[in-house]
Coordinates of C-alpha atoms in Angstrom, one line a residue:
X9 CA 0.0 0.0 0.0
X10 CA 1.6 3.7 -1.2
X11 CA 1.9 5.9 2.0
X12 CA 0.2 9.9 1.4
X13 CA 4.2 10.8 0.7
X14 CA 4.9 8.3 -2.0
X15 CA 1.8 9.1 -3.8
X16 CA 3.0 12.6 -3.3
X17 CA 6.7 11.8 -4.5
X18 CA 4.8 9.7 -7.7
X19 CA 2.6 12.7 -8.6
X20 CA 5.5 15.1 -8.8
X21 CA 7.6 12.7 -10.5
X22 CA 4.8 12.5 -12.9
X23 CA 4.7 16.6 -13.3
X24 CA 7.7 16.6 -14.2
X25 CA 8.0 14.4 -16.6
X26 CA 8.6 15.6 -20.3
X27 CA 5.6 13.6 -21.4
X28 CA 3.6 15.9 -18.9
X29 CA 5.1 19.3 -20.1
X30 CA 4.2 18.2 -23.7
X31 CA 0.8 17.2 -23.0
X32 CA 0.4 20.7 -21.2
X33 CA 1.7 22.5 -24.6
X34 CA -0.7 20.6 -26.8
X35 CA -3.4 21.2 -24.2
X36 CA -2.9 24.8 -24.4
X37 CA -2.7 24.7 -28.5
X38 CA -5.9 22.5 -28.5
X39 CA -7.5 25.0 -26.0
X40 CA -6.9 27.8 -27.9
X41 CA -7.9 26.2 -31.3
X42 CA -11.4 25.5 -29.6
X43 CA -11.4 29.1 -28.1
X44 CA -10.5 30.4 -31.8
X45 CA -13.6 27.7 -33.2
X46 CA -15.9 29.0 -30.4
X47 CA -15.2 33.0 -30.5
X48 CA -15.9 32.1 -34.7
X49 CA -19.0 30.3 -34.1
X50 CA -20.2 33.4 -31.5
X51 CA -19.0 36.1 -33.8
X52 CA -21.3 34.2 -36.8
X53 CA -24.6 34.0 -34.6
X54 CA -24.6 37.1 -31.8
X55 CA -22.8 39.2 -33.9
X56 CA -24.5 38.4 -37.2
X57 CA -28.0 38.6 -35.3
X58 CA -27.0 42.1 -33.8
X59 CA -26.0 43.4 -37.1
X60 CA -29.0 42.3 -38.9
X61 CA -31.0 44.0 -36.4
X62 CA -28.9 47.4 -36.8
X63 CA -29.7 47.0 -40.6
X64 CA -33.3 46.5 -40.3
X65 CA -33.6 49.6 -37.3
X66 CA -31.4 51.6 -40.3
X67 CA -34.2 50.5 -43.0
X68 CA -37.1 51.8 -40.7
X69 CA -35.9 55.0 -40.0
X70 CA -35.4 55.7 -43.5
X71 CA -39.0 54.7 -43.9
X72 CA -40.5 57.2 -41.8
X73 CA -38.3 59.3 -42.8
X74 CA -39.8 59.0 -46.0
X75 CA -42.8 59.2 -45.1
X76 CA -42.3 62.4 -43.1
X77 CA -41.4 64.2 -46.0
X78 CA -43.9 63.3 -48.3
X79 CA -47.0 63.7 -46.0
X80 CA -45.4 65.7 -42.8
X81 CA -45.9 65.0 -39.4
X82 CA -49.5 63.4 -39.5
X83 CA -48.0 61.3 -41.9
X84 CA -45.1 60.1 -40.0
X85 CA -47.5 59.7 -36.4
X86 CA -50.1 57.3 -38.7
X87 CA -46.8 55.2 -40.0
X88 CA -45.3 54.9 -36.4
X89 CA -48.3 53.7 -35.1
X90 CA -48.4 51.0 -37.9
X91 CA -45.4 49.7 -37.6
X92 CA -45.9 49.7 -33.5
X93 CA -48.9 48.0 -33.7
X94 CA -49.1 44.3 -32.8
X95 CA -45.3 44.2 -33.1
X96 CA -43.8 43.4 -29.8
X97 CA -40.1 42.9 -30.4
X98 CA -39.6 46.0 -32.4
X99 CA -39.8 49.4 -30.7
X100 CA -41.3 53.0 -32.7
X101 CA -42.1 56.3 -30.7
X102 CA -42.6 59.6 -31.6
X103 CA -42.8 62.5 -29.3
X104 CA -42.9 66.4 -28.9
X105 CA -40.0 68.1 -27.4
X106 CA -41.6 68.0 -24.1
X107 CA -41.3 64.2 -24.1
X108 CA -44.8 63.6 -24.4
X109 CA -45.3 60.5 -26.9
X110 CA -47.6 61.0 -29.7
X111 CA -47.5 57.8 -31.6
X112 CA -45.7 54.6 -30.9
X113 CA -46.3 51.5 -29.0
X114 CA -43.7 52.5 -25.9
X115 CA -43.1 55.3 -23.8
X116 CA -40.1 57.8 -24.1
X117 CA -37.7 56.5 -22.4
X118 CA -35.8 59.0 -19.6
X119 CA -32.5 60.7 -20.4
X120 CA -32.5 59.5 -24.0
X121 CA -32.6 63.0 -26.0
X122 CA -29.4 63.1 -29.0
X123 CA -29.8 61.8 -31.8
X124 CA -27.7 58.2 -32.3
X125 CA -27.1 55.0 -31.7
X126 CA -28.2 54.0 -27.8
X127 CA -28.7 50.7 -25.8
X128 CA -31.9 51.3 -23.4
X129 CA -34.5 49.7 -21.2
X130 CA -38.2 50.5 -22.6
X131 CA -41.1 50.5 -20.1
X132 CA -44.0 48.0 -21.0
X133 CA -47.4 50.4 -21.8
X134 CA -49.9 47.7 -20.7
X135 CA -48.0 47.1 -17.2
X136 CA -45.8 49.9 -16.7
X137 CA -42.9 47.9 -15.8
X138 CA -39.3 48.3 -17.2
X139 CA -38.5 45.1 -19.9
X140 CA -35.3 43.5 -19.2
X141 CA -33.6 43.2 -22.6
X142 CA -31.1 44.4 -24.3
X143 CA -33.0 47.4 -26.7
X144 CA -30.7 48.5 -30.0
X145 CA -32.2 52.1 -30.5
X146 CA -31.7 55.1 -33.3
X147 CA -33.0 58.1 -32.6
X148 CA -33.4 61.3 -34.8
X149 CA -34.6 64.3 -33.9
X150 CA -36.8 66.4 -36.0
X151 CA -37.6 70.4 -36.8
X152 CA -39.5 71.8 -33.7
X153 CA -38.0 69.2 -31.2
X154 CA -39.7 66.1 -32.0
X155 CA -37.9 63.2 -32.0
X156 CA -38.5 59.7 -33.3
X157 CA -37.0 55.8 -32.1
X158 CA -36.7 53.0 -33.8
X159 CA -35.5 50.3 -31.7
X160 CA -35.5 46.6 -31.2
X161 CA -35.6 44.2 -28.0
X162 CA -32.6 41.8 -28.5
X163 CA -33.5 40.0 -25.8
X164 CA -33.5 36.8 -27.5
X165 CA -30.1 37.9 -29.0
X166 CA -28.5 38.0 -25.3
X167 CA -29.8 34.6 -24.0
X168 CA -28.3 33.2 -27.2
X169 CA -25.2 35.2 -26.2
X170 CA -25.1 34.5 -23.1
X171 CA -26.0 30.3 -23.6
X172 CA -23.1 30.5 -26.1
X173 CA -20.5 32.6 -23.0
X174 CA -21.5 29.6 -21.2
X175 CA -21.2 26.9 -23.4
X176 CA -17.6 28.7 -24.3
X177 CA -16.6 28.5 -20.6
X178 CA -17.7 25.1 -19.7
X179 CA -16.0 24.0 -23.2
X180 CA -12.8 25.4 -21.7
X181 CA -13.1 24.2 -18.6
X182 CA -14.0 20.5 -20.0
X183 CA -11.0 20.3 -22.4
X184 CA -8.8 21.8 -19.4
X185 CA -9.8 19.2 -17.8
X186 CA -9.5 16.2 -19.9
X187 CA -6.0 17.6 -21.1
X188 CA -4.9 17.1 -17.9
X189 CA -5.9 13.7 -17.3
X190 CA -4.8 12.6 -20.2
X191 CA -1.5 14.2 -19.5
X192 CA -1.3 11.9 -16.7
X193 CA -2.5 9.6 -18.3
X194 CA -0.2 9.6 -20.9
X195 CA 2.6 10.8 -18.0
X196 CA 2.1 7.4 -16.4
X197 CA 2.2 5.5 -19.1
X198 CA 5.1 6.4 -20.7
X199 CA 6.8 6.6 -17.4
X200 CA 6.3 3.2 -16.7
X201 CA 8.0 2.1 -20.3
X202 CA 10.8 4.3 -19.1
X203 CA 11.0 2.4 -15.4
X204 CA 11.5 -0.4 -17.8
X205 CA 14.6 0.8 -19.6
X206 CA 15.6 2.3 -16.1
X207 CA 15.5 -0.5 -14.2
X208 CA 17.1 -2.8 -17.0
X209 CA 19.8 0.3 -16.8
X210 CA 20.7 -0.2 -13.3
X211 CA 20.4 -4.3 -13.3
X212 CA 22.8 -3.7 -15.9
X213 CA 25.0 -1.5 -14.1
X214 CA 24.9 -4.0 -11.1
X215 CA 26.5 -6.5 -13.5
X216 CA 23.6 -8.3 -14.4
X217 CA 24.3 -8.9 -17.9
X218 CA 21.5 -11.2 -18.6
X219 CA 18.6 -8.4 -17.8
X220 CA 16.6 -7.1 -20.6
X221 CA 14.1 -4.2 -21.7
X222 CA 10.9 -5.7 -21.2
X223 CA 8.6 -5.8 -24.7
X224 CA 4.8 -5.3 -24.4
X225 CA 4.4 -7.0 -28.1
X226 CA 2.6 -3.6 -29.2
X227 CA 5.2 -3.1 -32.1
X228 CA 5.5 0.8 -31.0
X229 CA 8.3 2.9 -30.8
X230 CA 9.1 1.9 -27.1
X231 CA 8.8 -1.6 -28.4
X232 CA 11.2 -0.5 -31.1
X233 CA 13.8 1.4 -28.9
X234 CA 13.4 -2.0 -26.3
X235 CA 14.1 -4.3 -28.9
X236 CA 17.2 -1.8 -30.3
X237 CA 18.4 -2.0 -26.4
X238 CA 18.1 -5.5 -26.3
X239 CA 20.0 -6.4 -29.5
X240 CA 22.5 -3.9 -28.1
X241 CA 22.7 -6.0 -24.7
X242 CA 23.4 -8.8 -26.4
X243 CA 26.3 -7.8 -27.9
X244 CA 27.6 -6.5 -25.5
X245 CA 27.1 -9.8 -23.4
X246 CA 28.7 -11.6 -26.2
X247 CA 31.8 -9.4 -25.9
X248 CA 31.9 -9.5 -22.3
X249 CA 31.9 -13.2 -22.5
X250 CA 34.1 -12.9 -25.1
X251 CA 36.7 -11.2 -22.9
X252 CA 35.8 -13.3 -20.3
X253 CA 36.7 -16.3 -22.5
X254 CA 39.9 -14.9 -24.0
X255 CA 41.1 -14.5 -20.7
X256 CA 40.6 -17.5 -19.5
X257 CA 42.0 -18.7 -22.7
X258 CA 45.4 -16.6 -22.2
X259 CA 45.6 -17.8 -18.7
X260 CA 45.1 -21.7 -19.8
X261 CA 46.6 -21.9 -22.9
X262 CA 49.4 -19.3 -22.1
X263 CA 50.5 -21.1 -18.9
X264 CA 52.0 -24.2 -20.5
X265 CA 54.1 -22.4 -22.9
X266 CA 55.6 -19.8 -20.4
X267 CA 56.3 -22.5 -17.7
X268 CA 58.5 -24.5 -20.7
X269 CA 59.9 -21.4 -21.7
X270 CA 60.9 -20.5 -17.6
X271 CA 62.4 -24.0 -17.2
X272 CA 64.3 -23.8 -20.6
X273 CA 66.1 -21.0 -19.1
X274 CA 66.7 -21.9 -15.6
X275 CA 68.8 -24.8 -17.8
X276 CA 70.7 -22.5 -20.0
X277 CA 71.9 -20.8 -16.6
X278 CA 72.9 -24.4 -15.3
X279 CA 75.9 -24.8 -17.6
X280 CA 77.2 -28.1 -15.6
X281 CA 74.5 -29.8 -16.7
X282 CA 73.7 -28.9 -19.6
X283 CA 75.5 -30.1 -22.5
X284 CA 74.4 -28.3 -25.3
X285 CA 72.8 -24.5 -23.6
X286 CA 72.4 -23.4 -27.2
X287 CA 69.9 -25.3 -27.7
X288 CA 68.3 -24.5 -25.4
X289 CA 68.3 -21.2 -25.9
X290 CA 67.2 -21.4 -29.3
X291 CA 64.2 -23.5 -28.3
X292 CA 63.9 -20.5 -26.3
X293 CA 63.5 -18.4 -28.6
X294 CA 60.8 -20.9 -30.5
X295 CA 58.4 -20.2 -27.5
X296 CA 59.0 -16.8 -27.4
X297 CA 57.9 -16.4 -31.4
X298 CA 55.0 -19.0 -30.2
X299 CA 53.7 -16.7 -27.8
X300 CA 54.4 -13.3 -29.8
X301 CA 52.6 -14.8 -32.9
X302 CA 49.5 -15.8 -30.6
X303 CA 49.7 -12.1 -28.8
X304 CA 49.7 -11.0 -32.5
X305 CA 46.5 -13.1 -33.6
X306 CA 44.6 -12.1 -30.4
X307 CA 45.5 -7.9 -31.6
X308 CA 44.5 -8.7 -35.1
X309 CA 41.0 -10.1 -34.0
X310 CA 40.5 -7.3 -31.8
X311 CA 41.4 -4.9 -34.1
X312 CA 38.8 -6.4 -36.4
X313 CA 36.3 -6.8 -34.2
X314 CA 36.5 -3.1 -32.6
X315 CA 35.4 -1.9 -36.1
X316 CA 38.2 0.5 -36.2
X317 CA 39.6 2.8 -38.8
X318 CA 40.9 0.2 -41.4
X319 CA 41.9 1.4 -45.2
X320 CA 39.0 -0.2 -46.9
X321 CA 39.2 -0.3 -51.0
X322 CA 38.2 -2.7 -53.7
X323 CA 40.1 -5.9 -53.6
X324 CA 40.3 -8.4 -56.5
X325 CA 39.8 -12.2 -55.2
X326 CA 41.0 -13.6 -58.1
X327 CA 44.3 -12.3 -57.9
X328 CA 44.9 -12.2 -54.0
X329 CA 43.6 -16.1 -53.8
X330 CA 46.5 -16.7 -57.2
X331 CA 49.1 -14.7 -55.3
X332 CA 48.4 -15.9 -51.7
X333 CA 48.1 -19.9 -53.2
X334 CA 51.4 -19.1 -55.1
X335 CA 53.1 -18.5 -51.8
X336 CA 51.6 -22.5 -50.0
X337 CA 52.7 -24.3 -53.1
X338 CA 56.1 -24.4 -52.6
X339 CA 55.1 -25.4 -49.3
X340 CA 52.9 -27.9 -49.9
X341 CA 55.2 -29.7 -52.6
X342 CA 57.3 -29.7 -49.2
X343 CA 55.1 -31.6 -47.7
X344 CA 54.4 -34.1 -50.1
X345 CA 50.9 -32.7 -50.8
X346 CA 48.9 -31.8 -54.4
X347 CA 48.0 -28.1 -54.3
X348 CA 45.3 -27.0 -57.2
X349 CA 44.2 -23.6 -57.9
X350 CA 41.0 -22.9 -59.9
X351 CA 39.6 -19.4 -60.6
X352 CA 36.9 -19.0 -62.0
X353 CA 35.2 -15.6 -61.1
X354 CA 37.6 -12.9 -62.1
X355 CA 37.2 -8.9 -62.6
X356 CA 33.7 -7.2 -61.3
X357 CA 32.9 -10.9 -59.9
X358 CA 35.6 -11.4 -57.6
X359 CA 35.9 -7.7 -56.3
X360 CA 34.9 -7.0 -52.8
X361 CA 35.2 -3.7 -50.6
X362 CA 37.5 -4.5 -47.7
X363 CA 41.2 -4.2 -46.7
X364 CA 43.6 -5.9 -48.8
X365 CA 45.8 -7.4 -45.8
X366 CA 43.2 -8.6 -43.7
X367 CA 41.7 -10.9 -46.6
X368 CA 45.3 -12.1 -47.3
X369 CA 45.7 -13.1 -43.6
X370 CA 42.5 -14.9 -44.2
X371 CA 43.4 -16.9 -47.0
X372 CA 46.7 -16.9 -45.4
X373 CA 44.9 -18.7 -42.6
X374 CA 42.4 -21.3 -43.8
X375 CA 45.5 -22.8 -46.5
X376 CA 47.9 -22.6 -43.4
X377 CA 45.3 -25.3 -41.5
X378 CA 44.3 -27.0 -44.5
X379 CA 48.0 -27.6 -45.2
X380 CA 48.4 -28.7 -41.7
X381 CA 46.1 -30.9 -41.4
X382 CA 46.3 -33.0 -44.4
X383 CA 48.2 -35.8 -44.3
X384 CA 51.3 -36.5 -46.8
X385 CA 50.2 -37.6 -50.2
X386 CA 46.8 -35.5 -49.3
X387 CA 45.0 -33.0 -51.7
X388 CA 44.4 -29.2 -51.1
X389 CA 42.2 -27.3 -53.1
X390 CA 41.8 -23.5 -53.2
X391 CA 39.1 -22.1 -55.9
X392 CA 37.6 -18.5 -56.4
X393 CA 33.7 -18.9 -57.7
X394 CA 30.4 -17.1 -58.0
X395 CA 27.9 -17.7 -55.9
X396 CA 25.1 -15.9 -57.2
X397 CA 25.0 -12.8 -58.5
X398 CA 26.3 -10.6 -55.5
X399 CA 28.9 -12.7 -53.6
X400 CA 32.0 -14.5 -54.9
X401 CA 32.9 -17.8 -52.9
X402 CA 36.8 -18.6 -52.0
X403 CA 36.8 -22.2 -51.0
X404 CA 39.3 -23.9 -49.5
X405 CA 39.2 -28.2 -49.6
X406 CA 41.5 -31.1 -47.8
X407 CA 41.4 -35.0 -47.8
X408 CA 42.5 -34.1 -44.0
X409 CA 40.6 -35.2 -40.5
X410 CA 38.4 -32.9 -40.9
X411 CA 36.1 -31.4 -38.2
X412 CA 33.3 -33.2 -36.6
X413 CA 29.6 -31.4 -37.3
X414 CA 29.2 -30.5 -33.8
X415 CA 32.4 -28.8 -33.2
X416 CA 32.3 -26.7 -36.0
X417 CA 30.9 -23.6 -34.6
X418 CA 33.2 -23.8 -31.7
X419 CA 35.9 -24.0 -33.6
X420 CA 35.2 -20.3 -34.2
X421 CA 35.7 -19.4 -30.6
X422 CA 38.8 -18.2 -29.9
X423 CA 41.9 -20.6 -28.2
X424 CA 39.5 -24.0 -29.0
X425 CA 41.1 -26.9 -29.7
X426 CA 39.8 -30.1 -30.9
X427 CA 41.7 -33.0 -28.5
X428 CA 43.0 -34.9 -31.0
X429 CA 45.2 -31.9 -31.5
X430 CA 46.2 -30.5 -28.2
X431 CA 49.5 -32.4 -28.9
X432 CA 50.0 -30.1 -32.3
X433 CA 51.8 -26.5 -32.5
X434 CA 49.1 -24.1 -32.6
X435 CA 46.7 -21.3 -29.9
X436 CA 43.1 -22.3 -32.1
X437 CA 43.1 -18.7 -32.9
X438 CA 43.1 -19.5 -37.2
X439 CA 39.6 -19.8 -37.6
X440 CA 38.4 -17.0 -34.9
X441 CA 40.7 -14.7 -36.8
X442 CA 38.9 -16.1 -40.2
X443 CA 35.7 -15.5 -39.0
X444 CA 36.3 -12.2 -37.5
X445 CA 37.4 -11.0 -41.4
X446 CA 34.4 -12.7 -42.8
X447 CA 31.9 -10.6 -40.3
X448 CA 33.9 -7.2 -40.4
X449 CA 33.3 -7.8 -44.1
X450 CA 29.8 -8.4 -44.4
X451 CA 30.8 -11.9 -45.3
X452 CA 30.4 -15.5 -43.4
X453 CA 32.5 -18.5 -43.1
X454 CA 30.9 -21.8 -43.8
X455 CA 32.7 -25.1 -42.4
X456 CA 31.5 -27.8 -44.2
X457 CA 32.3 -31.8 -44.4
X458 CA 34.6 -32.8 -47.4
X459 CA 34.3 -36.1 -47.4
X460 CA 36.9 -36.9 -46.0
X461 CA 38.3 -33.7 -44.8
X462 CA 37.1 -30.4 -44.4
X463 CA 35.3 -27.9 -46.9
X464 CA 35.8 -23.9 -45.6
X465 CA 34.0 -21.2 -47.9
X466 CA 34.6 -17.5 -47.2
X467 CA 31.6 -16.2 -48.8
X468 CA 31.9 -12.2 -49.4
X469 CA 29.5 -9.5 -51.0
X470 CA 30.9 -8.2 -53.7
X471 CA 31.7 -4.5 -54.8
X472 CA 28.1 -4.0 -57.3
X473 CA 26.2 -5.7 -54.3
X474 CA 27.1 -2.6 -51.9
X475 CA 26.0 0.3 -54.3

C-alpha cells in the first residue's frame, strides 16, 4: 500500500515528466484552437444577429423618414403607429420636445434626447414595468423638437449570447480538464516504459548482464527502442563473454608455454648440466615467437572486431587467392601434398570492398590449416567462384581429419582446440581470426564436411552488391 508521501513523491515525478510538459503545450494549443472555433461560431450567430437587427432599425428609419417628407408630421405619427402596432419585439415612438409621446407602442424612455445610436430599457405600456432586454435604438430628432425611435428588444439575441458565453466557458473548462488527465494519463504510461529501460539500466549496471528491456508486443516505438536495447545488450554480453573467454584462454593456454619457456632458461643458466645450452636457448626463442605470434592473432581479432579505422578499397579475389596460393605451393610440394588452384570468377565478380591485408591473412589462414592438417600424399584445393549474383565464394578443400559437425561452430571461438590436437603446435586462434574477417566484411565462413576432410567457404559480398 503507497503511503500519502509516496503518492506525493509519484505525482510530482509525474509533473515533471517531459511527457507531462508536452501534453500541457498541446493542451494549451488544443485549447486555444477551440477558443478560436468557439469565439468564430459566437461572432457568426450574436454578432450576425446584432448586425442584422442594426440593418433593419437603419431601414425603418429611412421609412419614416420618407414618409415624413412626403405627407409631414400626421403622416409620419399614422406610419409609427403602424409599424408599433401588434409588433412586440420592435420598438417606434414619436414624441414632442416636451417628451410627451404622440404615436408609438412604448413610452419615451428617460434621459434618452441626442440623436444616435443607444442601448436602453423600454417600459411595457400595458404594465408599466421596465423590460429587461437588451434594446438597440436610433434616434433622430426632428424640426420643432420632435424626435422619433426606432428600436429593437434583443432580448432573445442576449440569452443566445449569453447560452453560447456559457457553453464557451464550460468547453474550456472541460478540455482543461480532460488535457490534464490525459497528460497523466499519458505521464504514467510512458513513465512506466521508461522504469522499464531504467531498471534494466541499473540491473545492468549491477553486473547483471542477462537483464533485458521488457517488450509489451505492441510493435510501437518503445517496443522498437526495447528491442534496439536489447539487440545492443546482447552484444555487449557476447563481448563480455568474449573477454571473459579470451582470458581465461590466455591464462590456460598461455600457462604451458611460459612455464617451458621458464624451465628452458633456468637450464641455459645451469651450464654443468647442460651439454648443449644453445639449444636450449634457441628452443627458447621458438616459444618466445610462439607466444608473440598468438599475442599477434589475439591484436588482429580485436582490431577487427572493434570496427576500427581500417583502409578499406576494392580488392580483387582472383588475384589475391592466385598470389596468396602461389606463396603455400612451394610449401605444400614440401610436404608431399597436391595443391590445385581454380579461378573462375575474375574482374567485377571477384571484387569486394574491404582491406587488402586482412583478406590475405585470411586466405593466409584457412590454406595454413588445410595444409596442416592434411596428411602427406593429401589434396588441397583452393578455388575462387560465384555464388550468385552478388557474392564471390573462395573455397578452401582437404582430404584431412576434418572437423566433426558438432564442433564446428566452436571452432570459431577463440583458443579451442579439438583434443585430437592438443599435442599439435598451434593457440586455435586461425579460424576465430577467419571468421572475424568474414563478419567485419559483411561476409560468413561456412565449415562444411569434405568427405573426408574439411570444406571452408569464405563467402563475401561483392563490390556491385554494396552500391
Amino acid at each position: 500500500m503507497d503511503l500519502p508521501s509516496d503518492r506525493h513523491r509519484h505525482l510530482g515525478r509525474l509533473l515533471r515528466t517531459t511527457t507531462f510538459r508536452f501534453a500541457l503545450i498541446y493542451l494549451g494549443l488544443f485549447i486555444g484552437s477551440v477558443l478560436l472555433v468557439l469565439w468564430l461560431i459566437y461572432w457568426s450567430t450574436a454578432g450576425f444577429l446584432a448586425g442584422q437587427a442594426d440593418t433593419g432599425i437603419r431601414e425603418d428609419m429611412q421609412a419614416l423618414a420618407d414618409r415624413y417628407r412626403t405627407g409631414g408630421m400626421a403622416s409620419l405619427a399614422e406610419a409609427v403607429n403602424e409599424r408599433g402596432m401588434g409588433n412586440a419585439s420592435s420598438i417606434y415612438i414619436l414624441s414632442a420636445g416636451s417628451g410627451a409621446t404622440l404615436a408609438g407602442n412604448q413610452f419615451w424612455p428617460k434621459g434618452v434626447d441626442e440623436a444616435g445610436w443607444a442601448n436602453l430599457p423600454v417600459k411595457d405600456p400595458s404594465s408599466g414595468q421596465v423590460r429587461p432586454g437588451d434594446v438597440r435604438a436610433l434616434i433622430a430628432v426632428l424640426p420643432g423638437g420632435y424626435r422619433v425611435l426606432v428600436g429593437r428588444d434583443l432580448g432573445e439575441v442576449r440569452v443566445l449570447r449569453e447560452r453560447l458565453e456559457r457553453v464557451i466557458g464550460w468547453s474550456m473548462g472541460l478540455a482543461l480538464v480532460l488535457g490534464l488527465v490525459g497528460g497523466l494519463a499519458m505521464s504514467r504510461v510512458w513513465l512506466r516504459r521508461l522504469d522499464g529501460v531504467t531498471r534494466t539500466a541499473e540491473a545492468i549496471r549491477e553486473g547483471m548482464l542477462v537483464s533485458r528491456v521488457p517488450l509489451t508486443g505492441s510493435g510501437d516505438e518503445f517496443d522498437q527502442l526495447a528491442h534496439t536495447l536489447n539487440a545492443m545488450l546482447d552484444r555487449i554480453e557476447a563481448l563480455v563473454a568474449g573477454i571473459r573467454h579470451v582470458s581465461q584462454g590466455i591464462a590456460h593456454d598461455l600457462r604451458t608455454p611460459l612455464t617451458r619457456l621458464r624451465t628452458r632458461l633456468e637450464l641455459a643458466l645451469m651450464h654443468d648440466t647442460v651439454e648443449n645450452p644453445r639449444e636450449v636457448l634457441e628452443a627458447a626463442i621458438e616459444e618466445v615467437d610462439h607466444l608473440l605470434a598468438t599475442f599477434r592473432a589475439l591484436l588482429a581479432i580485436a582490431e577487427v572486431e572493434s570496427g576500427g579505422n581500417l583502409p578499406i578499397a576494392p580488392v580483387p579475389l582472383d588475384t589475391l587467392a592466385l598470389s596468396t596460393g602461389e606463396l603455400y605451393d612451394a610449401v605444400a610440394e614440401d610436404q608431399g601434398i597436391t595443391f590445385t588452384m581454380a579461378v573462375e570468377a575474375t574482374g567485377p565478380a571477384a571484387t569486394v570492398q574491404g582491406n587488402r591485408q586482412l583478406l590475405g591473412q585470411a586466405l593466409a589462414n584457412l590454406l595454413d590449416n588445410a595444409l596442416k592438417y592434411t596428411p602427406e600424399g593429401g589434396h588441397v584445393s583452393l578455388t575462387v567462384t560465384a555464388d550468385g549474383s552478388s557474392r564471390v565464394k573462395v573455397t578452401v578443400a582437404d582430404n584431412g581429419p576434418g572437423i566433426p559437425a558438432e564442433d564446428r561452430e566452436r571452432v570459431r571461438e577463440r583458443f579451442f582446440r579439438l583434443d585430437r590436437d592438443q599435442a599439435r603446435p598451434g593457440s586455435g586462434l586461425g579460424l576465430s581470426l577467419v571468421d572475424a574477417v568474414a563478419q567485419r566484411h559483411g561476409g560468413t565462413l561456412v565449415l562444411e564436411d569434405n568427405g573426408p576432410g574439411l570444406k571452408a567457404q569464405l563467402l563475401l559480398p561483392v563490390v556491385n552488391s554494396l552500391n
